[in-house]
Short mmCIF file of C-alpha atoms and ligand atoms in Angstrom, two decimals:
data_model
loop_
_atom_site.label_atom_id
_atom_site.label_comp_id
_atom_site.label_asym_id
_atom_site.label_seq_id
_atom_site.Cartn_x
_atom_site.Cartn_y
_atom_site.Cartn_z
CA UNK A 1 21.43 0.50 5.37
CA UNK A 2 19.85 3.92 6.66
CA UNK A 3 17.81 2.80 10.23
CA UNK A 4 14.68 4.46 11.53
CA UNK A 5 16.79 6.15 14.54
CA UNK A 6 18.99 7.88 12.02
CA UNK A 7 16.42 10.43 11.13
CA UNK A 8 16.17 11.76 15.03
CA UNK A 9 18.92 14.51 14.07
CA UNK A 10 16.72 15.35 11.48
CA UNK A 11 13.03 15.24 12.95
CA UNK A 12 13.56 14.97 16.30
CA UNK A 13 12.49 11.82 18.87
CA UNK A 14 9.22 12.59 19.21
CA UNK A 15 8.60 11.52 15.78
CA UNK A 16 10.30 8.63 15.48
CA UNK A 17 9.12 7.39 18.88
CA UNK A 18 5.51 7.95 17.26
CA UNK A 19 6.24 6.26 14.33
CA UNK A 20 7.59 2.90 16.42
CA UNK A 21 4.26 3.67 18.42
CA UNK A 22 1.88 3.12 15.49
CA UNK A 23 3.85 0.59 13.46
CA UNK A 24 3.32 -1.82 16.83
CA UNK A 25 -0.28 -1.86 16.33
CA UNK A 26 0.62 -3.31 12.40
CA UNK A 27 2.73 -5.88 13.44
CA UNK A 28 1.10 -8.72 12.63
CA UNK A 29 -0.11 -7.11 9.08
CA UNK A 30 1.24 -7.99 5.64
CA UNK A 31 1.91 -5.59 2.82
CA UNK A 32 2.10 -5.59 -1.17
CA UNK A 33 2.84 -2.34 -3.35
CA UNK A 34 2.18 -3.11 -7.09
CA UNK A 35 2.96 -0.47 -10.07
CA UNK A 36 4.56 -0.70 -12.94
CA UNK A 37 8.37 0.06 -13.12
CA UNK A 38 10.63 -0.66 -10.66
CA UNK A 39 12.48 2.45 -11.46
CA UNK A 40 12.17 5.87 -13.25
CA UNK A 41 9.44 8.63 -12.22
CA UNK A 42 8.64 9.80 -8.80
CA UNK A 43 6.19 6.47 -7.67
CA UNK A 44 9.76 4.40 -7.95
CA UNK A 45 11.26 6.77 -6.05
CA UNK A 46 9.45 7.13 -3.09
CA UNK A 47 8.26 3.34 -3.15
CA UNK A 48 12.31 2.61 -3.07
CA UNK A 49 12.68 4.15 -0.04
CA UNK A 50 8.93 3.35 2.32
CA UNK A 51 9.46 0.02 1.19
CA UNK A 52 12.99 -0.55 3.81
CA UNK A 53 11.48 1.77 6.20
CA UNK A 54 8.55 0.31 6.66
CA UNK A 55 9.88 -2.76 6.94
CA UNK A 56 12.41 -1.57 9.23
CA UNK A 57 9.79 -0.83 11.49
CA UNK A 58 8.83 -4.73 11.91
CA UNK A 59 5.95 -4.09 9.15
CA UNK A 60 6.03 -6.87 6.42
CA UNK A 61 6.03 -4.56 3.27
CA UNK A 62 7.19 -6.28 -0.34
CA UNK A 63 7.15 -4.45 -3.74
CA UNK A 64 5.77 -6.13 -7.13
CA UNK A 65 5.60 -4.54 -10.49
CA UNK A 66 3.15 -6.15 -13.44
CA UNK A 67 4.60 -6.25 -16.68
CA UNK A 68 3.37 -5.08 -20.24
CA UNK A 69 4.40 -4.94 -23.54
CA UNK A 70 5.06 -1.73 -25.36
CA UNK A 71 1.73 -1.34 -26.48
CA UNK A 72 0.29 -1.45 -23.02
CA UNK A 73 2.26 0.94 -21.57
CA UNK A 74 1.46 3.05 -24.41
CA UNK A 75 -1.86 2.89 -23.53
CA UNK A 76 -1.37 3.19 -20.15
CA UNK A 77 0.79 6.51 -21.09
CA UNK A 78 -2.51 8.04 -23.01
CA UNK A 79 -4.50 7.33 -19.33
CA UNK A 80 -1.57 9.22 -17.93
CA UNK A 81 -1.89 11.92 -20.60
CA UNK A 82 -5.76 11.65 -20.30
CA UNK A 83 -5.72 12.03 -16.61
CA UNK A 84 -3.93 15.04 -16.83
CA UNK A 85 -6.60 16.37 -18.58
CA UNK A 86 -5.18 16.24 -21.55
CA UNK A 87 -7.00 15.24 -24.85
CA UNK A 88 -6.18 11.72 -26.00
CA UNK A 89 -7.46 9.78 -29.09
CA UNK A 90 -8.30 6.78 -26.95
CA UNK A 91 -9.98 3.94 -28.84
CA UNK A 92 -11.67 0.89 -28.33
CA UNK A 93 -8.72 -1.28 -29.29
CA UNK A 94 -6.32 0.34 -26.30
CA UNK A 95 -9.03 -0.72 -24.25
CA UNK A 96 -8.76 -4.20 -25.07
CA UNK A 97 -4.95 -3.51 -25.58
CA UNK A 98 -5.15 -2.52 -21.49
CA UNK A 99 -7.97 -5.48 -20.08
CA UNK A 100 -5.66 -8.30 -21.88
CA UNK A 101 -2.45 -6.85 -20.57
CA UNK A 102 -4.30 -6.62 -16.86
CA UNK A 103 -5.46 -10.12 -17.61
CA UNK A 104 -2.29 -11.85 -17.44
CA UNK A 105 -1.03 -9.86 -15.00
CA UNK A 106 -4.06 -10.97 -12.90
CA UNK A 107 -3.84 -14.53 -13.22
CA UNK A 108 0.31 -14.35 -12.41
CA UNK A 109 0.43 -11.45 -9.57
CA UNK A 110 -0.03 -13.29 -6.45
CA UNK A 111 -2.25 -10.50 -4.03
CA UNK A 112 -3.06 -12.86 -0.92
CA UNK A 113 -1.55 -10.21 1.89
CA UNK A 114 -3.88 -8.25 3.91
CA UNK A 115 -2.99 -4.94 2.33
CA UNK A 116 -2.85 -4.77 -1.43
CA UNK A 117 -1.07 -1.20 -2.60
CA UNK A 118 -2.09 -0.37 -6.01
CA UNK A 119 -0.43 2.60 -7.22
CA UNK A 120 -1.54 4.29 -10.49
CA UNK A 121 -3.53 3.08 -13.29
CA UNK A 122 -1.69 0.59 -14.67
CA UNK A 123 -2.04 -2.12 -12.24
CA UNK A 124 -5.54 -1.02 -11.53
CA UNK A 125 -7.35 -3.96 -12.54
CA UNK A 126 -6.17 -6.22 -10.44
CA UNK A 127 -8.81 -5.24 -8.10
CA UNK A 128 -10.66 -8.45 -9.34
CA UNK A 129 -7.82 -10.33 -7.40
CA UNK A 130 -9.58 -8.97 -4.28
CA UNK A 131 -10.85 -11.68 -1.52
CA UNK A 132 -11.25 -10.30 1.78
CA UNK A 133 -8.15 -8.25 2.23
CA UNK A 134 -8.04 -4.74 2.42
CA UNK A 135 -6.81 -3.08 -1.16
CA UNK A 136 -5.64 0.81 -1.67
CA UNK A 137 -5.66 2.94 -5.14
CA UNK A 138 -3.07 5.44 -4.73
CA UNK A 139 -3.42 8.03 -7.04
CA UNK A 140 -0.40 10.16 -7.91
CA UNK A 141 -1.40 11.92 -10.92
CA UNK A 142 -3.20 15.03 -11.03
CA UNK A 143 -6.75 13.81 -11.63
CA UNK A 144 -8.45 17.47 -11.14
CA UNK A 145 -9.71 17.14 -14.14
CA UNK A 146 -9.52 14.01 -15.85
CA UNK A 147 -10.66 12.82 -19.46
CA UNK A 148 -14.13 11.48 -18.50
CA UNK A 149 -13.85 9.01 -21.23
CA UNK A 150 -10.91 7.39 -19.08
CA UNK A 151 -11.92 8.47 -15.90
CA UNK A 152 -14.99 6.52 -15.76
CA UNK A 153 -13.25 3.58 -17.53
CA UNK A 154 -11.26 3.40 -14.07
CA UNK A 155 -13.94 4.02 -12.09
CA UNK A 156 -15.03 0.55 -12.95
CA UNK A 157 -12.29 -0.80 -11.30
CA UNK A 158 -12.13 2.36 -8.35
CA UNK A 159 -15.15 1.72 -6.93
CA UNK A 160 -14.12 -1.98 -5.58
CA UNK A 161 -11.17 -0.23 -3.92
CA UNK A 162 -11.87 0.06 0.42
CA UNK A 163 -9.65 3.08 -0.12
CA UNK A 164 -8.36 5.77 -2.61
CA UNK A 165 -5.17 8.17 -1.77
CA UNK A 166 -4.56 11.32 -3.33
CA UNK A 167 -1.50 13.85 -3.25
CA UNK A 168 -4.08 16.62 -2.91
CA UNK A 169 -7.11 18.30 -2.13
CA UNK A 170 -7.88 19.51 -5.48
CA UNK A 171 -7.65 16.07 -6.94
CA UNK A 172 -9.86 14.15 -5.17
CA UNK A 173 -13.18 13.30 -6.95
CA UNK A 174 -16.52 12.23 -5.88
CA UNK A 175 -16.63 8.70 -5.52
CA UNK A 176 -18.09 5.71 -3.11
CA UNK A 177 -15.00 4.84 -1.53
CA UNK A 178 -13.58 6.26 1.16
CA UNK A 179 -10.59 9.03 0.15
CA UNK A 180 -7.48 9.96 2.18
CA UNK A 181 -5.01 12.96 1.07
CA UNK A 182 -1.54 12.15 1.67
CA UNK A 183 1.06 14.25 -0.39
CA UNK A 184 4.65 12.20 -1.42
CA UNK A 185 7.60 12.80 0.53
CA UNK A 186 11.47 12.58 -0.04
CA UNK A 187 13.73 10.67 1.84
CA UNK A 188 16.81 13.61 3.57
CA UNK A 189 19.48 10.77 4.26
CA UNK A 190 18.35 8.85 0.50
CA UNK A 191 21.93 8.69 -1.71
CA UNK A 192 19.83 11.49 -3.70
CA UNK A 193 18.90 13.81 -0.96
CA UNK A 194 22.24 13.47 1.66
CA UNK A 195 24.74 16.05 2.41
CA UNK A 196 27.70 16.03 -0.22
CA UNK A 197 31.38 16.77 0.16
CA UNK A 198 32.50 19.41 -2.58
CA UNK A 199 34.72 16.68 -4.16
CA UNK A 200 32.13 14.44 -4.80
CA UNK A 201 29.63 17.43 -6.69
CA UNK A 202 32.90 17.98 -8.32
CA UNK A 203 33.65 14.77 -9.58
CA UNK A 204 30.06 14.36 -11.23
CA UNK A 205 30.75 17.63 -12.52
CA UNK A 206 33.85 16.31 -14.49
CA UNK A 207 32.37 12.92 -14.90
CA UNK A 208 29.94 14.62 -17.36
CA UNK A 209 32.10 17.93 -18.27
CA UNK A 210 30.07 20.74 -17.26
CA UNK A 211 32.35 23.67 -16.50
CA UNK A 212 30.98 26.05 -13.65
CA UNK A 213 32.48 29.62 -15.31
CA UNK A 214 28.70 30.09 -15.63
CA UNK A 215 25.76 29.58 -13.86
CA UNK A 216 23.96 26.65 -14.12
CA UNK A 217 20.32 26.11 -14.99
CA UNK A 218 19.27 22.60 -14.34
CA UNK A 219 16.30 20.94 -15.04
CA UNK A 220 16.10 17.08 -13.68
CA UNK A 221 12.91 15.37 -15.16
CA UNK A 222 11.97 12.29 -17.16
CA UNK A 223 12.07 12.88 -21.14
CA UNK A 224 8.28 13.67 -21.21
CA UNK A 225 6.22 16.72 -22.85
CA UNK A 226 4.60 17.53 -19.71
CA UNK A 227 7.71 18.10 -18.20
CA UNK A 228 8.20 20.97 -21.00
CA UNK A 229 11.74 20.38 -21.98
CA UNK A 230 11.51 22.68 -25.12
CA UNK A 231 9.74 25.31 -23.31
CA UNK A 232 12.78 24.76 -20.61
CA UNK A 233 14.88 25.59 -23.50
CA UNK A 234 13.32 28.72 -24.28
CA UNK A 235 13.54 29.67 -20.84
CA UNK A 236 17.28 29.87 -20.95
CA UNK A 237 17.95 31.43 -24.34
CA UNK A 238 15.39 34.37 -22.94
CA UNK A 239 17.81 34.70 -19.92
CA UNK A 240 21.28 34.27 -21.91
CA UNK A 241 20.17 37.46 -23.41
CA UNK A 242 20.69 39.18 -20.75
CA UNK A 243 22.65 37.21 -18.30
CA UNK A 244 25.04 34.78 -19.73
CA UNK A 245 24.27 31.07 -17.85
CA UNK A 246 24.78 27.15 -19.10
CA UNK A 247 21.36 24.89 -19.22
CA UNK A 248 21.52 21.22 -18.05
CA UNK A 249 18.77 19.28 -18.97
CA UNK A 250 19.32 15.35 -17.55
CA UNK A 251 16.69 12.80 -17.26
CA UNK A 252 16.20 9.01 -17.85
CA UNK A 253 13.42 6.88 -18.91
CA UNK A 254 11.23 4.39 -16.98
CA UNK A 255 9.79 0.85 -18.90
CA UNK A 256 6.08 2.49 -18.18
CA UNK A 257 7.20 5.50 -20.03
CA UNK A 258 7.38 4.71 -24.29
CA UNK A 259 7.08 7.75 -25.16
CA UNK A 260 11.15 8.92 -23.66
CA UNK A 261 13.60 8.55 -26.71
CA UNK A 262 11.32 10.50 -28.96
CA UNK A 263 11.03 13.39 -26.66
CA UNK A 264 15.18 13.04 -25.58
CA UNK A 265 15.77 13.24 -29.76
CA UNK A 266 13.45 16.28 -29.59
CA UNK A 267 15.33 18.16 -27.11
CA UNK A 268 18.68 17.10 -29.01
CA UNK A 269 17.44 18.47 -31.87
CA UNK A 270 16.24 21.48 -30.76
CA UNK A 271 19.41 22.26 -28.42
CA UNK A 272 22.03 21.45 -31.23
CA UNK A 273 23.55 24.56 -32.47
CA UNK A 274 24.33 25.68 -28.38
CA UNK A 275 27.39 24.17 -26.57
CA UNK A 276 25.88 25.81 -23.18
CA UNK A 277 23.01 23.87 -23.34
CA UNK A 278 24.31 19.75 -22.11
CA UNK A 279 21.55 17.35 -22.51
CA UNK A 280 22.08 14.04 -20.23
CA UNK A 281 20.50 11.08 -20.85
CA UNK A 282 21.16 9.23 -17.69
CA UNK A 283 21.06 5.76 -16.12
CA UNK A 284 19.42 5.90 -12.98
CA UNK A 285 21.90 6.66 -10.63
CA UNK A 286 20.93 8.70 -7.12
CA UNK A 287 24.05 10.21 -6.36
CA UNK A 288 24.71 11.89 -9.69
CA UNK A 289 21.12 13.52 -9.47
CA UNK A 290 22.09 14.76 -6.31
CA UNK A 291 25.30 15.91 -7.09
CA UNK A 292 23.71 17.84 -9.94
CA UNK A 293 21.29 19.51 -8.20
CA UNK A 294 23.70 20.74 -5.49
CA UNK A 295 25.97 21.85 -8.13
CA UNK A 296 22.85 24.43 -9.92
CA UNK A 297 22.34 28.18 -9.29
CA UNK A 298 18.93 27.45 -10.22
CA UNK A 299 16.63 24.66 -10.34
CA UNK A 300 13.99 24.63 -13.21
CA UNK A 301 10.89 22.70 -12.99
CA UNK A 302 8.86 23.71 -15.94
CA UNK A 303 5.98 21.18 -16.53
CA UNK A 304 2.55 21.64 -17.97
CA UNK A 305 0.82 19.15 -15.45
CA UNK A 306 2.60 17.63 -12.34
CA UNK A 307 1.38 15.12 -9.67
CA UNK A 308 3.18 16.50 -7.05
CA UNK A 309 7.31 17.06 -8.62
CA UNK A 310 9.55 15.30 -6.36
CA UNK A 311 12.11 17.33 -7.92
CA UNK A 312 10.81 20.41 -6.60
CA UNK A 313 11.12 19.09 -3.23
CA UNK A 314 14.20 17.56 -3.47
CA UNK A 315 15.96 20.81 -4.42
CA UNK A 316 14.46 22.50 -1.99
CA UNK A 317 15.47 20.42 0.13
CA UNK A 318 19.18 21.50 -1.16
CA UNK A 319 18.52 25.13 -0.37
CA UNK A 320 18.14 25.70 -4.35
CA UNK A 321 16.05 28.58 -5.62
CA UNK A 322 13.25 26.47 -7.80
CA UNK A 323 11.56 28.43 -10.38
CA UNK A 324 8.34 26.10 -11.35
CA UNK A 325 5.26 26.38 -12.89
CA UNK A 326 2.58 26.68 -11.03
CA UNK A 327 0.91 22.95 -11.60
CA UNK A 328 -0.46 20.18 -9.83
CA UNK A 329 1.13 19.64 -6.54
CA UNK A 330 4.18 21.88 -7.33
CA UNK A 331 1.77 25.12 -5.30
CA UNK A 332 1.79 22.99 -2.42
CA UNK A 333 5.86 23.25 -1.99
CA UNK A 334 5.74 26.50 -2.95
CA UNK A 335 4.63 30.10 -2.24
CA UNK A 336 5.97 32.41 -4.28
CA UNK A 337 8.65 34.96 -3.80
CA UNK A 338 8.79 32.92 -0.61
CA UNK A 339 10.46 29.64 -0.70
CA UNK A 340 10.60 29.58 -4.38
CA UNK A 341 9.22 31.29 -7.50
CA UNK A 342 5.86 30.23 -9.41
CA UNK A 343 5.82 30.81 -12.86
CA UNK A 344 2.77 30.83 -15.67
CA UNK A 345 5.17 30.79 -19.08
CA UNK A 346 8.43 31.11 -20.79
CA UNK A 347 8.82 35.17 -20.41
CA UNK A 348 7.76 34.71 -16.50
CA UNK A 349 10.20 31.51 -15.81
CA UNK A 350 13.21 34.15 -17.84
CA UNK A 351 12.14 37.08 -15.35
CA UNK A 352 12.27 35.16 -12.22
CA UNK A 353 15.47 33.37 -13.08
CA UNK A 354 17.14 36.52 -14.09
CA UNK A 355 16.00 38.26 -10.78
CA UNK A 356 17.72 35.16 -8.76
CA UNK A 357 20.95 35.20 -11.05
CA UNK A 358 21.10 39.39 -10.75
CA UNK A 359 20.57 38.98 -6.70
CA UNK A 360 22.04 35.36 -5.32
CA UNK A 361 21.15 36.67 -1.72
CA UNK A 362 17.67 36.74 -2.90
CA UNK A 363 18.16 33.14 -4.53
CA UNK A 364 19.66 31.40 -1.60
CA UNK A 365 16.80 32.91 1.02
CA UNK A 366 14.57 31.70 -1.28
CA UNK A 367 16.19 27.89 -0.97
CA UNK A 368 16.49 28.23 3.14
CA UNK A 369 12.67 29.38 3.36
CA UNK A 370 11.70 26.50 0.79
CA UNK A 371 14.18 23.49 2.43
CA UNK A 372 12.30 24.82 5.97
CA UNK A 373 8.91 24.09 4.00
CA UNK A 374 9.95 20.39 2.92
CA UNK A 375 11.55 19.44 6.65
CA UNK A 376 7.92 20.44 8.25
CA UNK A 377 5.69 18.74 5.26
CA UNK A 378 7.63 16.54 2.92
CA UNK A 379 9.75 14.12 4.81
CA UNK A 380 8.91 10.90 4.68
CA UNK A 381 8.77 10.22 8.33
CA UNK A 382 5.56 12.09 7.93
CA UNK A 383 4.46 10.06 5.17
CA UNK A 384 5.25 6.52 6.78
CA UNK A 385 3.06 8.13 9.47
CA UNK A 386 0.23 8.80 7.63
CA UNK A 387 0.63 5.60 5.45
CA UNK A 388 0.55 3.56 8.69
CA UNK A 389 -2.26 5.68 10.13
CA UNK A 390 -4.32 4.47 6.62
CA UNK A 391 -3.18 1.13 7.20
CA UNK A 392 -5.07 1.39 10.50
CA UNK A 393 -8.02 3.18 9.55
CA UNK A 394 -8.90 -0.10 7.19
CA UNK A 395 -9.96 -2.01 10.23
CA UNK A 396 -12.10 0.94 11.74
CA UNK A 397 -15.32 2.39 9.75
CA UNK A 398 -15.18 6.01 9.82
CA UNK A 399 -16.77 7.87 6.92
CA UNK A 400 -13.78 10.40 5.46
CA UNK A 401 -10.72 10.78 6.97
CA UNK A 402 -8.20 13.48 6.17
CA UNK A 403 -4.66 13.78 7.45
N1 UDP B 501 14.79 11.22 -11.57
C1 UDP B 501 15.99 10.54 -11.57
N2 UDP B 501 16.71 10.54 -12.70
C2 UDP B 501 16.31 11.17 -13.81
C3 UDP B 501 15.08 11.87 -13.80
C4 UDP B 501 14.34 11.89 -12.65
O1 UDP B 501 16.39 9.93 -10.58
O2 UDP B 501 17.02 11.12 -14.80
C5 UDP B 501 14.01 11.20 -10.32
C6 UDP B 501 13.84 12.55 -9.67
O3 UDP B 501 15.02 12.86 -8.94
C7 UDP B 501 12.61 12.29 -8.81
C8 UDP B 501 11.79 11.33 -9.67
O4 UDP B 501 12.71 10.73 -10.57
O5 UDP B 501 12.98 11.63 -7.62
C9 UDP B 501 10.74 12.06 -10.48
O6 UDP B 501 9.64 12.32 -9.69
P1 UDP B 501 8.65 13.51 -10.02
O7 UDP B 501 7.57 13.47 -8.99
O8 UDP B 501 9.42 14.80 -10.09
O9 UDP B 501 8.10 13.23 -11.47
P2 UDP B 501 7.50 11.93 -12.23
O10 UDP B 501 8.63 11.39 -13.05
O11 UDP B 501 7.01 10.97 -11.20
O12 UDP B 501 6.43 12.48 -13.10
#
């Protein structure tokens, strides 16, 4: 059980004494987060590790997820999609398909604490739960420019909200309520972030038999197409031509997520006549992420559209150079040719992995600039901080607030 005063070698006092500060003035508060899977995807994640931490700090903080069927959450996926901005063929039936599915999750989710968490669509409608408590819409898709269709489907259900979060500025949105921009964080002493002996990289390394007489390319992301496995894939065959290199490509699914087999049988499929390319489908398991990550020369992260990419920030965090697209919150962990390289397409992603292969000094200043960048702005002592600081602001009326 990691406690709040393990994170002073890692912050510093001040910060946890400030923390301890704030969370005094919350004592007597209850809290619910609600989404919809308990693991899988990057709102699992961080919810898996504010949830002990918060509660560690005498806060009352408990965790719910709704449930749905598979044609909910395929629903719920096109929102995702649609959010994205991407174009959906959304029809009157998912609508139903999503108010039924909210339904029953309204009339068994029990939302009498003073805070009510709602993170992401899916358990958006629960909003008509609300009494006089205090109830949050987190937001952690990029919703820059969202389907309008959808958009102002949710907005039905936004605009009863006493507060919205987003990871960024360029996703907020003009609406009535009150906004607050709070990026994600990652957790540095999580079983997927800590330090790791060599033995124990090496035994995940054997676990799943990935020789290391090559470099590795590693991309760790859900089976999704926003996450661009197949243009991943054409990445690396566009740097084997030049620079000969292995391609790990490991992800797992989440129960809010249908669409994961198909796109995992894709990537098989597409990556079946080269033995340097290993496709994982994994269980969840922290460690084994970690371990992976540690063990790459280069950390790919691809996608098309990104909330913010934990991933990014958790190699980073391992002093990885991260070649990314430049997406969603991925520019706010990283400036390029500084603590990591943005790319636009395949040919760009192959030319700034082959420059880190060719020059590995280059690489690994790249991954101490970028792990500098996540300890002063993605840690998640600053994110309980600015989570409690919302908590606050509830109780005080103040027009905009921005952390
Ligand atoms: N992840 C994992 N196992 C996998 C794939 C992903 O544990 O097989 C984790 C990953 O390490 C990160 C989170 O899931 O912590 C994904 O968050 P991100 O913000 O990158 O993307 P999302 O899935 O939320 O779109």
């Amino acid at each position: 059980m990691i406690k709040i005063d393990d994170y002073i070698p890692v912050v510093g006092q001040a910060v946890i004494d400030d923390l301890k500060r704030i969370s005094e003035k919350l004592k007597d508060r209850k809290i619910k987060n609600i989404n919809s899977t308990p693991v899988g995807g990057g709102v699992a994640e961080i919810l898996s590790r504010l949830v002990p931490l918060l509660n560690e700090l005498g806060i009352q903080t408990c965790w719910d997820v709704i449930k749905g069927g598979e044609n909910f959450f395929e629903v719920t996926k096109k929102f995702h999609n649609a959010i994205h901005g991407k174009k959906e063929d959304i029809s009157k039936r998912d609508f139903e398909i999503f108010l039924k599915t909210s339904e029953e999750n309204i009339s068994q989710i029990r939302t009498e604490e003073d805070i009510i968490f709602i993170h992401d669509p899916q358990p958006i409608a629960l909003i008509e739960n609300k009494k006089d408590n205090k109830w949050i819409w987190r937001c952690h898709i990029d919703a820059s420019n969202p389907d309008k269709k959808v958009w102002n489907f949710l907005k039905k259900f936004i605009i009863n909200y006493d507060a919205v979060v987003f990871s960024a500025p360029a996703f907020s949105s003009p609406l009535p309520v009150r906004q607050f921009l709070i990026s994600p964080s990652i957790d540095p002493l999580s079983e997927k972030n800590r330090e790791l002996k060599k033995e124990e990289i090496e035994s995940v390394l054997k676990k799943y038999n990935i020789p290391k007489d090559k470099p590795l390319l590693t991309q760790i992301s859900r089976f999704d197409r926003l996450k661009d496995p197949i243009g991943v894939i054409e990445v690396y065959k566009r740097v084997k031509k030049n620079v000969d290199c292995r391609l790990l490509l490991a992800g797992g699914t989440a129960i809010d997520d249908p669409e994961g087999m198909e796109v995992y049988y894709e990537v098989l499929e597409k990556a079946k006549h080269d033995k340097d390319i290993i496709i994982l489908n994994m269980q969840h398991n922290d460690f084994e992420v970690n371990a992976l990550q540690r063990a790459s020369d280069v950390i790919l992260q691809k996608s098309i559209k990104e909330g913010f990419g934990l991933t990014v920030a958790e190699a980073l965090w391992k002093e990885k150079p991260v070649v990314a697209s430049n997406v969603g919150g991925i520019s706010l962990q990283i400036t390029h040719k500084y603590s990591g390289m943005l790319c636009y397409s395949i040919d760009g992603a192959a030319f700034a992995v082959k420059q880190i292969l060719n020059n590995p000094a280059y690489g690994k200043k790249l991954g101490l600039n970028g792990k500098e960048h996540i300890k002063n702005n993605f840690l998640i002592t600053r994110h309980l901080k600015e989570y409690m600081l919302l908590f606050l602001s509830l109780y005080h009326n103040k027009d905009i607030i921005y952390f």
